[in-house]
mmCIF file of C-alpha atoms in Angstrom:
data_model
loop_
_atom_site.group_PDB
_atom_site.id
_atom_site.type_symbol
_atom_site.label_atom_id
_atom_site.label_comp_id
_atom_site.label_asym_id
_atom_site.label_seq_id
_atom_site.Cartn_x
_atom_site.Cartn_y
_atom_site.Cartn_z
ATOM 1 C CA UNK B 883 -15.533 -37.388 -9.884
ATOM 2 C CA UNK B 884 -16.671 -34.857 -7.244
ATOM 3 C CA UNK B 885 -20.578 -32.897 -7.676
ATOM 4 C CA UNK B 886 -18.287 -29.925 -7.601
ATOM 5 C CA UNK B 887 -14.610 -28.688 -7.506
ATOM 6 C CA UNK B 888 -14.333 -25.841 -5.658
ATOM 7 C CA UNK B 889 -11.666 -23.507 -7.001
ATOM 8 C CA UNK B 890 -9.970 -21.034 -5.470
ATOM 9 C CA UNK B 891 -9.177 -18.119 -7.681
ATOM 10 C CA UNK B 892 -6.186 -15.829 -5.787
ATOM 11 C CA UNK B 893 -4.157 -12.939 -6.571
ATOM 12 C CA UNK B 894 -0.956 -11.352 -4.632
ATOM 13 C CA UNK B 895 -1.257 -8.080 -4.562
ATOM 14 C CA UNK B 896 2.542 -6.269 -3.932
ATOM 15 C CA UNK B 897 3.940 -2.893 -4.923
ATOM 16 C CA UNK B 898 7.503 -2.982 -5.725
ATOM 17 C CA UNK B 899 10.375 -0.581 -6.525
ATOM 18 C CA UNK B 900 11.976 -3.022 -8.636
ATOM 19 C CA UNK B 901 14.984 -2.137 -6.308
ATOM 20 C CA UNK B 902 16.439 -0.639 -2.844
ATOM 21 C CA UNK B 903 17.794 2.302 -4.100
ATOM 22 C CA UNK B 904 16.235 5.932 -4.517
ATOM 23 C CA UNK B 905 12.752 4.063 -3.226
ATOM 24 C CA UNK B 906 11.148 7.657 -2.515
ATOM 25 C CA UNK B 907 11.935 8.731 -5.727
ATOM 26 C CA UNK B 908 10.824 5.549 -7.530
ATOM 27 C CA UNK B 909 7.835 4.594 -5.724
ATOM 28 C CA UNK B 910 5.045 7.241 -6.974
ATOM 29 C CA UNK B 911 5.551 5.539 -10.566
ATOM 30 C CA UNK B 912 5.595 2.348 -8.810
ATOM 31 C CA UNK B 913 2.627 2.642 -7.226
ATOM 32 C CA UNK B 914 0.831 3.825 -10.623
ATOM 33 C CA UNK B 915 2.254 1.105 -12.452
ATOM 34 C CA UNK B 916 1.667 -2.146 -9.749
ATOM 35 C CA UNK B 917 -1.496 -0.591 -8.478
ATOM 36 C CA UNK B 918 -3.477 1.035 -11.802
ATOM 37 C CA UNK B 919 -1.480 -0.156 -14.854
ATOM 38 C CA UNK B 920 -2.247 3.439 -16.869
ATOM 39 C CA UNK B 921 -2.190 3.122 -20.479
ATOM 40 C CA UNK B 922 -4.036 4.392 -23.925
ATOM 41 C CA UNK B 923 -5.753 1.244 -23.607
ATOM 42 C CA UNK B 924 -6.936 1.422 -19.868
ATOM 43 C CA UNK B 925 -5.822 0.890 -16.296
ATOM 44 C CA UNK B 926 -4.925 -2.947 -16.595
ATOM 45 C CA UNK B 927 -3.818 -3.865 -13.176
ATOM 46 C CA UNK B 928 -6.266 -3.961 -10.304
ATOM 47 C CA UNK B 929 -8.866 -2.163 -12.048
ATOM 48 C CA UNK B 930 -9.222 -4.610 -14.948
ATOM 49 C CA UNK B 931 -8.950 -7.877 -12.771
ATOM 50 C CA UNK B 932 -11.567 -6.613 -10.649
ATOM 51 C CA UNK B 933 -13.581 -5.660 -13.718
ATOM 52 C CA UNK B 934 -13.325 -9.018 -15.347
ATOM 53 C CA UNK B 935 -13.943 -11.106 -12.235
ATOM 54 C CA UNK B 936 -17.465 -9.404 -11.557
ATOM 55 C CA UNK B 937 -18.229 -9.329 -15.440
ATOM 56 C CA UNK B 938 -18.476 -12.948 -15.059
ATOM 57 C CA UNK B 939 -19.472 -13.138 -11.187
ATOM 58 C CA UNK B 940 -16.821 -14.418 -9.755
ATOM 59 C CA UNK B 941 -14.940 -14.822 -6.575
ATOM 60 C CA UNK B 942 -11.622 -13.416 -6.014
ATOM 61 C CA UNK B 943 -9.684 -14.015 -3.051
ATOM 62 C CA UNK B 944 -6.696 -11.011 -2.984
ATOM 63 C CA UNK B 945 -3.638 -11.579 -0.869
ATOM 64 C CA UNK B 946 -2.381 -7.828 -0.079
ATOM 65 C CA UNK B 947 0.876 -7.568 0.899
ATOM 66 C CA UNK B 948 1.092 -4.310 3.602
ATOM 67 C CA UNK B 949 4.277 -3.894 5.167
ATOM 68 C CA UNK B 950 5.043 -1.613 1.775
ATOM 69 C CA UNK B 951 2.618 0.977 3.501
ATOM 70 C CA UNK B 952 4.686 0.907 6.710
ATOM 71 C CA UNK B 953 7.177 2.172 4.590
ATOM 72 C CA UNK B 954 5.796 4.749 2.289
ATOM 73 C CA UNK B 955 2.243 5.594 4.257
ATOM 74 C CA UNK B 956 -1.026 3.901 5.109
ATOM 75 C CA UNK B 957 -3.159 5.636 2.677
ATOM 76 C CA UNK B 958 -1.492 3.821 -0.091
ATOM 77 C CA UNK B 959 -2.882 0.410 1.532
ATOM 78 C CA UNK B 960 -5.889 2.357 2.018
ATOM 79 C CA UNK B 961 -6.284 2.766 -1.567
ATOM 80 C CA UNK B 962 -5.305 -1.063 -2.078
ATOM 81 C CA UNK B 963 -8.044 -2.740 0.138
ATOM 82 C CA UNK B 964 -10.799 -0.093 -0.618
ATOM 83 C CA UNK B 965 -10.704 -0.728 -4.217
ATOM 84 C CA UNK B 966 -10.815 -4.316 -3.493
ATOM 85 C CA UNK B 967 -13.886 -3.963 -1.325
ATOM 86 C CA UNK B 968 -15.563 -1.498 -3.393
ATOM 87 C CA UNK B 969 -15.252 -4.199 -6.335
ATOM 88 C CA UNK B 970 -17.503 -6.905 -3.567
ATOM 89 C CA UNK B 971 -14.256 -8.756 -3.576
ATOM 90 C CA UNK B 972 -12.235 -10.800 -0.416
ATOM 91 C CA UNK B 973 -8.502 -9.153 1.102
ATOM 92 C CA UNK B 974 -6.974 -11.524 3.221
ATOM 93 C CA UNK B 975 -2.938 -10.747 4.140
ATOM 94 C CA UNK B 976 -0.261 -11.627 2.467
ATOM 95 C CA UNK B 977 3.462 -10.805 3.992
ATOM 96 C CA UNK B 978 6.742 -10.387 2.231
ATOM 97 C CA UNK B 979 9.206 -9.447 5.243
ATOM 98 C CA UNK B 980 12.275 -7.889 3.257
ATOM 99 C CA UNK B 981 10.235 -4.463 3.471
ATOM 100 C CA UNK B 982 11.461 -4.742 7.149
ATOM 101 C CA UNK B 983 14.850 -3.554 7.173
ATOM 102 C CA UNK B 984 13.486 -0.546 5.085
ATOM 103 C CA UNK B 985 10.466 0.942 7.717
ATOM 104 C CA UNK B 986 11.810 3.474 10.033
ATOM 105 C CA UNK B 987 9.597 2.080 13.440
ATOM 106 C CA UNK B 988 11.677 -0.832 13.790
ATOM 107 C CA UNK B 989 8.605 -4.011 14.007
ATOM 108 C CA UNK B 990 11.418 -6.561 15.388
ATOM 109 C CA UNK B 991 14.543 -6.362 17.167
ATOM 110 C CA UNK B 992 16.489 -7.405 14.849
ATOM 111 C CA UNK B 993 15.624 -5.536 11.643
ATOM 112 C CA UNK B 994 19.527 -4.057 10.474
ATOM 113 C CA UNK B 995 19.558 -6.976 8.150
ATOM 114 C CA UNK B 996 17.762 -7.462 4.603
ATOM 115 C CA UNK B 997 15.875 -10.939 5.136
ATOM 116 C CA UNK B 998 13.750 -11.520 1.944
ATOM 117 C CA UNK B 999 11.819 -15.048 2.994
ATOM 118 C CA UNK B 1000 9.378 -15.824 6.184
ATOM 119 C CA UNK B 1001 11.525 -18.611 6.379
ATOM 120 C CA UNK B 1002 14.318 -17.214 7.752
ATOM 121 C CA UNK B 1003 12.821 -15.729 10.606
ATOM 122 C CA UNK B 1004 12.085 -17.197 13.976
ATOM 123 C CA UNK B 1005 9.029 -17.634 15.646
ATOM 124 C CA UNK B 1006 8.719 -14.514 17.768
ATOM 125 C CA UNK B 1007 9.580 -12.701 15.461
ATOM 126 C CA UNK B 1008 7.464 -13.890 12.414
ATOM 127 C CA UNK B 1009 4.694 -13.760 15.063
ATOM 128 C CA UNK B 1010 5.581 -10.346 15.404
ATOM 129 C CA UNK B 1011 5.702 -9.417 11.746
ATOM 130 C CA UNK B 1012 2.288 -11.079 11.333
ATOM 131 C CA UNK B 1013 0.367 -9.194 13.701
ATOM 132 C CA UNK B 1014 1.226 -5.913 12.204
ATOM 133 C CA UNK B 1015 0.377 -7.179 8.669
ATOM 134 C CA UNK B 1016 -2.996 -7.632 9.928
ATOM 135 C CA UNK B 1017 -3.893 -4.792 12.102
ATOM 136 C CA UNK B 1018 -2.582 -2.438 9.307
ATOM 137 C CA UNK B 1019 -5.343 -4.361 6.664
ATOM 138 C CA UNK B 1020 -7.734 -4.279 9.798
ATOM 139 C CA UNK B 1021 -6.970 -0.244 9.730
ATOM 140 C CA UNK B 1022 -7.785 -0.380 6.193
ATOM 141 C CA UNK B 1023 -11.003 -1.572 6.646
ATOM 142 C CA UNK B 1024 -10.234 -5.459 5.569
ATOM 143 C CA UNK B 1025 -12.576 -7.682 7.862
ATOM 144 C CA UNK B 1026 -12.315 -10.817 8.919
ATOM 145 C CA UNK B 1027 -8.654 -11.459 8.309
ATOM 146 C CA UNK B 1028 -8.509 -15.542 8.667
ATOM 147 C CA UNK B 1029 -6.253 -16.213 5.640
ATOM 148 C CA UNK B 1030 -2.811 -16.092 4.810
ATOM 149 C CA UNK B 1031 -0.368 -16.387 2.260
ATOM 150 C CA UNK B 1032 3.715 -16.128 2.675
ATOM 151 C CA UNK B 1033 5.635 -13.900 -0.089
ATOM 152 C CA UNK B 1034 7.394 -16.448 -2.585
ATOM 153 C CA UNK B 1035 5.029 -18.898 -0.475
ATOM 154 C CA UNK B 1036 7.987 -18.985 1.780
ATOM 155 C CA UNK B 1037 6.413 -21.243 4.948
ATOM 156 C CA UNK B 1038 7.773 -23.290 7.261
ATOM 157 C CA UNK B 1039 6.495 -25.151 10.246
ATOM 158 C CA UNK B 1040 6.895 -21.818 12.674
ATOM 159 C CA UNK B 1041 4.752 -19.793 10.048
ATOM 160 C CA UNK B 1042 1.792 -22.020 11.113
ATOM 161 C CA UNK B 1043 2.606 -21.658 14.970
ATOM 162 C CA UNK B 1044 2.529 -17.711 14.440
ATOM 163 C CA UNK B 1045 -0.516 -17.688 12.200
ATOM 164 C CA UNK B 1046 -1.995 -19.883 15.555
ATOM 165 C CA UNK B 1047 -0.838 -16.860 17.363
ATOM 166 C CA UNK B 1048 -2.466 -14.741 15.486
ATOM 167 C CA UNK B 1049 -6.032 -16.133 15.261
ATOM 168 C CA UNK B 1050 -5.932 -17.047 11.630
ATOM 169 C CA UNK B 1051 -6.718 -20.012 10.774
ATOM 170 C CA UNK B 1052 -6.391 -20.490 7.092
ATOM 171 C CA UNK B 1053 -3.076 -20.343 5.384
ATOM 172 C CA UNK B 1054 -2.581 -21.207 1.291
ATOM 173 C CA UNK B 1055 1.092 -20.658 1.444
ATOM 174 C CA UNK B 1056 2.818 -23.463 0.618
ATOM 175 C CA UNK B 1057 3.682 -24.601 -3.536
ATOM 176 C CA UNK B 1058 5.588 -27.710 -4.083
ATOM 177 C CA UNK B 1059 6.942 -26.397 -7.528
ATOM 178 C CA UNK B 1060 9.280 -23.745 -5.115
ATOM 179 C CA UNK B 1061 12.356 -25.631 -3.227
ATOM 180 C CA UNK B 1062 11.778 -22.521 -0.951
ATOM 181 C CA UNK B 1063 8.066 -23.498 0.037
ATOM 182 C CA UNK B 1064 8.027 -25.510 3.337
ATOM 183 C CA UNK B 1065 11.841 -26.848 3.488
ATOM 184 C CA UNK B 1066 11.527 -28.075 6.668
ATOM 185 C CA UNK B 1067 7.979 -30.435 6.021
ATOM 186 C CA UNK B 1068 8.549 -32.294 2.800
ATOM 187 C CA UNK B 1069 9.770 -35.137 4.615
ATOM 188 C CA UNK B 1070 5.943 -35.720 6.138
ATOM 189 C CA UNK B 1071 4.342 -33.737 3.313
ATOM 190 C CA UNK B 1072 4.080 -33.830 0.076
ATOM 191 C CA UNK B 1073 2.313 -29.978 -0.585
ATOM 192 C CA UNK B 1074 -0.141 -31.339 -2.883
ATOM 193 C CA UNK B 1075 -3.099 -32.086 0.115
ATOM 194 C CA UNK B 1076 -4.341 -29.862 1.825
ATOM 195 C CA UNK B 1077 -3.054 -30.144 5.525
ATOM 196 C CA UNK B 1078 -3.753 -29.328 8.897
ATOM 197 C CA UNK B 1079 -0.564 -28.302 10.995
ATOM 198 C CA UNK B 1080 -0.732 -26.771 14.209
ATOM 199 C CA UNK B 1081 -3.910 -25.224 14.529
ATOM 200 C CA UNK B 1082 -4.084 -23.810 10.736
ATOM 201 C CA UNK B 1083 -6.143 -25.198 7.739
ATOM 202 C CA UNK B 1084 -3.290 -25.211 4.868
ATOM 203 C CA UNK B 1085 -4.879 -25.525 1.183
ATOM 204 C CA UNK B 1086 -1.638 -25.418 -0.699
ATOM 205 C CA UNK B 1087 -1.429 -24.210 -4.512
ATOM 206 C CA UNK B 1088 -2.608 -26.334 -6.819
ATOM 207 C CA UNK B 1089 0.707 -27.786 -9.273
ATOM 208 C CA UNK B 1090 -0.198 -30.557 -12.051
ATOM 209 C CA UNK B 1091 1.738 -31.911 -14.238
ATOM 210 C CA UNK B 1092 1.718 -30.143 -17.845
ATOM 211 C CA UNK B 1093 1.752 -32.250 -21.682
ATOM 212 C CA UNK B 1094 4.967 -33.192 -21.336
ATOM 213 C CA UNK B 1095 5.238 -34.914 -17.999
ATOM 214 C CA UNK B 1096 6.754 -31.472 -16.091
ATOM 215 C CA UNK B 1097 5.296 -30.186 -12.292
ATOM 216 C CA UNK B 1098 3.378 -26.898 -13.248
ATOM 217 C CA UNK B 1099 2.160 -24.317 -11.069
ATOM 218 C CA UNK B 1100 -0.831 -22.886 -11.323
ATOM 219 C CA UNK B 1101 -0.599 -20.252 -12.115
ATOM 220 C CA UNK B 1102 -1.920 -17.500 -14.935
ATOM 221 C CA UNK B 1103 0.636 -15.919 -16.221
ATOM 222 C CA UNK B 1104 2.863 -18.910 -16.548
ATOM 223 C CA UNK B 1105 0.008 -21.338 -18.225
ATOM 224 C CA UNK B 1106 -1.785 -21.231 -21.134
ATOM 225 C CA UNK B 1107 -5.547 -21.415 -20.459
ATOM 226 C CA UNK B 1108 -5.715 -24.723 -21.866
ATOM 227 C CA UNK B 1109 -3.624 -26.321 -19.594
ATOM 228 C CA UNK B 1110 -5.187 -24.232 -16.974
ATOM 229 C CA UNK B 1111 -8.986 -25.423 -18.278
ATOM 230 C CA UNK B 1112 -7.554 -28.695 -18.873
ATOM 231 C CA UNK B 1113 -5.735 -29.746 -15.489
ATOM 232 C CA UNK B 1114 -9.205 -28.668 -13.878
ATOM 233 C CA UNK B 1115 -11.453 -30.582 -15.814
ATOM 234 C CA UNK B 1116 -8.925 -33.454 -15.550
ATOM 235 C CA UNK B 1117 -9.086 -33.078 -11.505
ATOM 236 C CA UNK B 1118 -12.430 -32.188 -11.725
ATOM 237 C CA UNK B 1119 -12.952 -35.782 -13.157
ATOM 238 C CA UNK B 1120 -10.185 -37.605 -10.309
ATOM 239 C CA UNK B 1121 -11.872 -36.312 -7.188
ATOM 240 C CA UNK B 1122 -10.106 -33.641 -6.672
ATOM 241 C CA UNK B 1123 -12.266 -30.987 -4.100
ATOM 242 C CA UNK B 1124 -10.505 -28.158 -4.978
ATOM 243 C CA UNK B 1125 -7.756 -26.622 -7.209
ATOM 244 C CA UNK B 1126 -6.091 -23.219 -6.116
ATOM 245 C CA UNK B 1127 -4.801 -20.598 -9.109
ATOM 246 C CA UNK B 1128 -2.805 -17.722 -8.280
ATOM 247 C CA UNK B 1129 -1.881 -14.532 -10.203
ATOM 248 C CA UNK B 1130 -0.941 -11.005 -9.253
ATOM 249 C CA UNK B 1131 -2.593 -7.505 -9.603
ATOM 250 C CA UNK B 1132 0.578 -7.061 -12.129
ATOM 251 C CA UNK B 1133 0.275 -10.187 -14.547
ATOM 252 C CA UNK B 1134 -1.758 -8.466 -17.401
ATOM 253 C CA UNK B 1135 0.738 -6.130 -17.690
ATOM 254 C CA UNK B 1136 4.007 -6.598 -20.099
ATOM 255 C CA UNK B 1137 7.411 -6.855 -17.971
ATOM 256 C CA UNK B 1138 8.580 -3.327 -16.528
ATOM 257 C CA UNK B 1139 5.954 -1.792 -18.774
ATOM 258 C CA UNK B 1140 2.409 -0.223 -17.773
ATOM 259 C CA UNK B 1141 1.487 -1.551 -21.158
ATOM 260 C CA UNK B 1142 -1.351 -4.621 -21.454
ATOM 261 C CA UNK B 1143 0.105 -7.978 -22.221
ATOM 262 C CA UNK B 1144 -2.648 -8.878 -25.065
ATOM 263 C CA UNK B 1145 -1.796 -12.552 -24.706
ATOM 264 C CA UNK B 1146 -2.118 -12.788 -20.409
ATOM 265 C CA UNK B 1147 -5.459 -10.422 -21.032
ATOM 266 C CA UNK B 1148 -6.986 -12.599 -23.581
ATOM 267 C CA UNK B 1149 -5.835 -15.623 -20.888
ATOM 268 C CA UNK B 1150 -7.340 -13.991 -18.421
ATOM 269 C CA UNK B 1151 -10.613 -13.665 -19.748
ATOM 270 C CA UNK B 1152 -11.156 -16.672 -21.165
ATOM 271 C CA UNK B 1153 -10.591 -18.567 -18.219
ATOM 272 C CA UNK B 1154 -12.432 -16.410 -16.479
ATOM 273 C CA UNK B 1155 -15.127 -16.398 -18.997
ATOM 274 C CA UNK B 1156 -14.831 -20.522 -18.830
ATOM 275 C CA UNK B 1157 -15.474 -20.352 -14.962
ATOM 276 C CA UNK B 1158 -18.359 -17.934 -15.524
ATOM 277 C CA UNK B 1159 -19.847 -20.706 -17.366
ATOM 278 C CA UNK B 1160 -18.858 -23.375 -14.809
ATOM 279 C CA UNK B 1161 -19.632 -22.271 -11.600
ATOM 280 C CA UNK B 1162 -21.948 -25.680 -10.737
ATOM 281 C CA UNK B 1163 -19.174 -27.958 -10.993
ATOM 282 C CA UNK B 1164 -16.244 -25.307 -11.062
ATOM 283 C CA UNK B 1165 -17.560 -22.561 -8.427
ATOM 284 C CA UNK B 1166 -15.053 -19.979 -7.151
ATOM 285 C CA UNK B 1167 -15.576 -19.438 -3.741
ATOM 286 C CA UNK B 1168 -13.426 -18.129 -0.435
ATOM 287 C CA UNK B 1169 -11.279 -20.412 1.940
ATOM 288 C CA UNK B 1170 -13.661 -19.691 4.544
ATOM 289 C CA UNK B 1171 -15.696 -22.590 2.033
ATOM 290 C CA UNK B 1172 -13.169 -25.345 2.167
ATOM 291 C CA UNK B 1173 -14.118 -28.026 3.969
ATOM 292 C CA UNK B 1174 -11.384 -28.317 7.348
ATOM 293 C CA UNK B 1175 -8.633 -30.406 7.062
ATOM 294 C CA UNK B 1176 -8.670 -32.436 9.801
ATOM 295 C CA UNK B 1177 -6.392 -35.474 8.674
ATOM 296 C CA UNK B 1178 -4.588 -35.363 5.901
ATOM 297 C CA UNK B 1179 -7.259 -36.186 2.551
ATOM 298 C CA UNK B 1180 -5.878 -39.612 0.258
ATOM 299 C CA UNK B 1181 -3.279 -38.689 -1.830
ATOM 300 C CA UNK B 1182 -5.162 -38.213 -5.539
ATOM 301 C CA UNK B 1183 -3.627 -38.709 -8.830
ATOM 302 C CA UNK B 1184 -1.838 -34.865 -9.463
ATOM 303 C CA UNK B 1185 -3.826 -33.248 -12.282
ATOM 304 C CA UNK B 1186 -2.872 -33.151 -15.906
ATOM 305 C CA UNK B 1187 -3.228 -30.971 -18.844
ATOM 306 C CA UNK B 1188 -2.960 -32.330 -22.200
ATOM 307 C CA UNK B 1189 -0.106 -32.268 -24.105
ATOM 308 C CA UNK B 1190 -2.010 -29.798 -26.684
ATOM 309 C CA UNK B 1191 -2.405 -27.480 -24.127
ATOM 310 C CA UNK B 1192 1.295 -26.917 -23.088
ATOM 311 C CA UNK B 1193 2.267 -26.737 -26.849
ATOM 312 C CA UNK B 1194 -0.412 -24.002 -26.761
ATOM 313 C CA UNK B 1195 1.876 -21.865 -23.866
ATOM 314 C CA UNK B 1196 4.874 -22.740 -25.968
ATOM 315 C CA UNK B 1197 3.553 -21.027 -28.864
ATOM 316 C CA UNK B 1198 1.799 -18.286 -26.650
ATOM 317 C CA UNK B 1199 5.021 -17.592 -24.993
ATOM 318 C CA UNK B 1200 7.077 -16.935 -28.297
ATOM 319 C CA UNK B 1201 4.443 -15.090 -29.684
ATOM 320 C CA UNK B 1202 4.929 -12.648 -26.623
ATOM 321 C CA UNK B 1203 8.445 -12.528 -27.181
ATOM 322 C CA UNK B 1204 7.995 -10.987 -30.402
#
């Protein structure tokens, strides 16, 4: 087993309209719900992640998405990344391209057409798209920007050429458990490593297998925390150096409510709690931390959880059904 595991606690932070239609109209409420999460019981997006992280002194590392503000306004990313900051917390950029079609300064050439993944644009012009995602966080007052993450982790090998481009370095885009995550590299990869490709430092998301033999993502509002707490202490124990979660500023929320989702909160805090508690073998820290990838690491055992934890998400996820 390693001295430590470094783990790399991330959220995507996005404002949607949960459609393309009426988006002026829609997107005030939007932008309470995805951004603040009003209720009786408390703002429960960003404020309460931020609130539970430093309760236990932890490290967050917040993918904003901020081609929504070339849309609607820059003082709504504004908002976004100063709240962040304010909380002593890391922004790094996170991109998904479909806004594109709907921001009235065309960015590319070609921008008539709705193109919802990273993927399935080409070099110049993801380069393109890239460099305005930053200098709008830059505007906001995010500093250094040397990390990246593709909406619906939607990379391929010219996302790492135009991140090169761009001066960042870092990239934690790419999640086996998606078909659409790298297409064009799983022949020479297998996304579970981290990776170096051309120029960039790659730490993909962490995926282990879950009680019953299954590829699970990481991720916290699709695991219970025992299979989250056990799949770490598992790789923890194989050598793994690090293990990379992901959530989003909306996940303690119920679906299309502003409403907490008791179960995802109580999640939430326990494994953040757990971490609290953890943080000399299990420390949360930034990518800027990782060790560089210079050749590819020796493919490790994937992490497990136990097959009591994933009964434990079964039961969790019909209780939230009720």
């Amino acid at each position: 087993m390693c001295a430590a595991m470094k783990v790399l606690l991330t959220f995507d932070v996005e404002v949607w309209c949960n459609g393309w239609n009426a988006l002026d109209q829609v997107f005030p409420s939007s932008f309470e719900r995805y951004v603040y999460g009003r209720s009786a019981q408390g703002d429960y997006a960003l404020p309460k992640t931020l609130e539970i992280l430093n309760q236990h002194g932890l490290h967050g590392v917040f993918f904003v998405e901020p081609l929504f503000a070339a849309r609607f306004g820059q003082q709504y990313l504004d908002t976004i990344v100063q709240m962040i900051l304010a909380a002593g917390q890391e922004v790094q950029l996170h991109l998904h391209p479909e806004w594109t079609d709907e921001i009235t300064t065309a960015l590319i050439p070609n921008n008539q057409v709705k193109r919802q993944h990273l993927s399935y644009y080409d070099l110049d012009e993801q380069t393109a798209l890239i460099a305005h995602g930053k200098k709008m966080l830059l505007e906001a007052g995010a500093e250094p920007i040397t990390t990246f993450r593709a909406g619906s982790f939607a990379a391929n090998r010219d996302t790492f050429l135009a991140l090169q481009r761009n001066g960042i370095h870092l990239d934690s885009s790419l999640n086996r458990f998606y078909p659409i995550s790298g297409m064009d590299m799983r022949d020479t990869h297998n996304l579970l490593s981290p990776l170096f490709i051309s120029g960039v430092h790659s730490y993909p998301v962490t995926v282990f297998r879950d009680g019953f033999g299954r590829e699970k993502p990481a991720q916290v509002s699709g695991c219970s925390f025992t299979e989250l707490r056990s799949a770490m202490l598992n790789g923890w124990h194989g050598g793994q150096e690090m293990f990379v979660i992901v959530s989003h500023n909306f996940e303690l929320l119920k679906p299309d409510s502003a409403l907490p989702d008791a179960i995802v909160v109580r999640r939430f805090e326990q494994l953040c709690a757990f971490l609290g508690a953890q943080q000399q073998r299990l420390p949360t820290v930034s990518y800027r931390d990782c060790k560089p990838v210079l050749t590819e690491p020796p493919r490790l055992a994937m992490p497990r959880a136990s097959t009591l934890a994933t009964t434990r998400r079964y039961a969790e996820q019909l209780l939230r059904r009720l």
